[in-house]
Amino acid sequence: MMSGKGVRLLAGVTAVAACVVIIGPSTPDGVPVARPLPPDAVRDVVPNRVMTWNICNPCKESNIDRAAEIAAFAPQVIGLQESCVRDVEAIRGYLERLHGLVYHVEYGMVLKNRGRCGGVPWNPGGFGQALLSAAPMTDRVREEYPDGGSEDRGYLAVTTTVGGKPVRVFNTHLAQRRQEEVRADQTRVLAREIARHDRAIVLGDFNAVPDSSELTGMMKLASDTDPNCRPAPAGVCAPTTDWELKFDYIFLRGFVPAEQGVRPSRYSDHHLVHADVDPAREAVSAGGAPSVKGTP
């Protein structure tokens, strides 16, 4: 027979062991040990690299693993969609503590949703977009679309630095599938803001394939970093979702893409889309305007 004190001690030890199994071993100060990165992983922030990723909430995935996925590419700017404030804070913390990557953060949350983001009934978690940037961000604009469709949607915009140049960065998530007319109205709202800037990077989940009519305005303003998808498909556009469809985009205005890639992830139903820009070259806008030489 075990005394009451012994039972409580055994229960405590069992609980600690369970936590270790869930989150992995820890250092003496309690910080979880980083998951091993691929041998070719980047070890420091790449100043001309940007990334977009719909991290899928409420998918209950590990934020340690999400951080490791991002750290493998170490982009200068990261646009996250379907993000909850507490998840972004956790990812940002793991990026710094486990991978040595320090990011500023701005939020474009347009929805309070306990089902997606937890929290208590009187204070549910914030849900929407987030931008992480290795450089400071200024002039934040957070806008909700007049019509979000079946769920509130919006965009977040900031001014920051990519490839040593100031640039306006947009991050958006458009209405869900089978809501084409709503998305068309949303892209018109977004395009009006993008057109005000000579140099812009647009990240996001547009919930539309490249030849969708609702993306026509975007294609006229900026170029898709996938060379097979601009302005009309020249080949097979790389899918960015588990459904073998391309919904996730990096559009460049005033920048020339140097490289683009898509990485499937087991931690979301969307893939990571990353692109490097060539800061030494300026682009002619997709609409045929003169070469970009102005400020963002």
XYZ file of C-alpha atoms in Angstrom, residues 81-272:
192
model
C -3.131 33.893 -42.068
C -5.690 32.093 -39.900
C -3.491 33.145 -37.024
C -4.460 33.560 -33.392
C -2.628 36.104 -31.264
C -1.501 33.563 -28.693
C -0.220 31.177 -31.393
C 1.747 33.957 -33.086
C 3.244 35.009 -29.757
C 4.286 31.403 -29.108
C 5.773 30.989 -32.600
C 7.641 34.281 -32.269
C 8.987 33.225 -28.882
C 10.186 29.857 -30.178
C 11.826 31.499 -33.193
C 13.872 33.658 -30.839
C 14.620 31.206 -28.027
C 15.143 28.054 -30.054
C 16.456 29.400 -33.364
C 17.965 32.797 -32.577
C 15.642 34.621 -35.023
C 14.205 37.866 -33.650
C 11.092 39.380 -35.220
C 8.883 42.400 -34.665
C 5.142 41.703 -34.944
C 1.990 43.500 -36.077
C -1.541 42.126 -35.951
C -4.458 42.552 -38.322
C -7.048 40.647 -36.339
C -10.614 41.232 -37.549
C -12.448 38.599 -35.533
C -12.815 37.485 -31.924
C -13.435 33.764 -32.031
C -13.236 31.430 -29.053
C -13.845 28.353 -31.225
C -10.771 29.116 -33.311
C -8.484 30.803 -30.820
C -9.623 29.794 -27.342
C -9.937 32.269 -24.517
C -12.914 32.825 -22.244
C -16.464 33.670 -23.405
C -16.098 37.330 -22.430
C -12.627 37.641 -24.009
C -12.202 35.248 -26.958
C -8.944 35.097 -28.855
C -8.133 37.449 -31.740
C -8.122 35.846 -35.204
C -6.882 37.163 -38.556
C -3.526 38.122 -40.093
C -0.117 38.777 -38.576
C 3.137 40.106 -39.993
C 6.550 39.251 -38.572
C 9.509 41.329 -39.739
C 13.164 41.285 -38.791
C 13.193 45.057 -39.387
C 10.900 47.485 -37.536
C 7.466 48.133 -39.024
C 5.724 51.504 -39.216
C 2.479 53.050 -40.468
C 0.328 50.037 -39.701
C -3.081 49.945 -41.362
C -5.600 47.318 -40.347
C -8.760 47.200 -42.454
C -11.782 44.938 -42.465
C -13.418 44.399 -45.839
C -16.946 45.859 -46.134
C -18.184 42.345 -46.924
C -16.192 39.457 -45.514
C -18.463 36.774 -46.873
C -19.209 33.928 -44.482
C -16.583 35.192 -42.014
C -15.033 38.589 -41.276
C -11.944 39.124 -43.422
C -9.500 41.989 -43.961
C -5.950 43.045 -44.694
C -2.940 44.310 -42.749
C -0.395 46.716 -44.228
C 2.907 48.050 -42.875
C 6.023 49.764 -44.133
C 9.252 47.887 -43.496
C 12.529 46.920 -45.196
C 13.149 44.040 -47.607
C 16.480 43.637 -49.366
C 17.647 46.916 -47.856
C 14.806 48.901 -49.476
C 11.690 50.376 -47.867
C 8.526 48.671 -49.067
C 4.827 48.558 -48.280
C 3.861 45.006 -47.287
C 0.247 43.762 -47.396
C -1.097 40.574 -45.852
C -4.628 39.399 -46.576
C -7.036 36.485 -46.431
C -9.971 36.612 -48.842
C -13.410 35.048 -48.513
C -13.764 31.308 -48.544
C -14.309 29.249 -51.672
C -17.518 29.536 -53.728
C -17.758 33.249 -52.835
C -16.284 34.652 -56.044
C -18.284 37.885 -56.090
C -17.278 38.695 -52.521
C -13.607 38.079 -53.317
C -13.861 40.293 -56.396
C -15.090 43.175 -54.218
C -12.342 42.493 -51.677
C -9.583 42.536 -54.290
C -10.890 45.852 -55.612
C -10.586 47.340 -52.132
C -7.101 45.911 -51.714
C -5.952 46.909 -55.213
C -6.860 50.567 -54.620
C -4.434 50.628 -51.687
C -1.678 48.735 -53.469
C -1.869 51.097 -56.447
C -0.885 54.009 -54.184
C 2.615 52.545 -53.758
C 5.393 52.197 -56.300
C 6.975 49.359 -54.360
C 4.816 46.747 -52.624
C 4.797 43.098 -51.597
C 1.418 41.394 -51.232
C 1.177 38.172 -49.235
C -1.838 36.071 -48.537
C -4.396 33.358 -48.991
C -6.634 34.539 -51.837
C -8.800 31.381 -51.937
C -8.725 31.585 -55.738
C -6.753 29.839 -58.466
C -4.549 31.992 -60.747
C -6.966 32.239 -63.686
C -9.899 33.322 -61.499
C -11.597 36.483 -62.704
C -11.425 38.022 -59.224
C -7.607 38.078 -59.452
C -7.476 39.999 -62.733
C -6.996 43.346 -61.007
C -4.174 41.989 -58.864
C -2.387 40.533 -61.881
C -2.447 43.963 -63.544
C -0.854 45.647 -60.524
C 1.767 43.126 -59.476
C 3.501 39.950 -60.611
C 3.189 36.508 -59.081
C 6.593 35.244 -57.944
C 5.811 31.850 -59.514
C 7.181 32.237 -63.074
C 4.576 29.779 -64.350
C 1.723 31.950 -63.124
C 2.367 35.478 -64.402
C 0.430 37.115 -65.856
C -1.131 34.070 -67.515
C 0.022 30.532 -66.730
C 3.102 29.647 -68.771
C 3.240 26.169 -67.306
C 1.839 24.375 -64.305
C 1.430 26.629 -61.258
C 2.767 24.930 -58.153
C -0.140 23.998 -55.861
C -0.062 25.530 -52.391
C -2.723 23.463 -50.620
C -3.400 19.843 -49.749
C -6.226 19.968 -52.340
C -3.644 20.415 -55.153
C -4.826 23.989 -55.794
C -2.903 27.255 -55.732
C -4.574 29.660 -53.293
C -1.523 31.280 -51.672
C 0.408 34.083 -53.358
C 3.342 36.431 -53.157
C 2.780 39.377 -55.500
C 5.585 41.873 -56.194
C 5.188 45.461 -57.365
C 8.446 47.245 -58.119
C 10.562 44.222 -57.206
C 11.948 41.459 -59.412
C 11.727 37.906 -58.032
C 15.010 36.028 -57.813
C 13.644 32.682 -56.655
C 10.367 31.171 -55.463
C 9.518 27.927 -53.731
C 6.650 25.987 -52.165
C 7.144 23.651 -49.223
C 4.353 21.252 -48.186
C 3.925 21.078 -44.430
C 2.410 18.441 -42.183
C 1.389 21.226 -39.796
C -1.190 22.918 -42.032
C -3.463 22.201 -44.986
C -1.641 25.053 -46.768
C 2.004 24.964 -47.888
C 4.675 27.529 -47.058
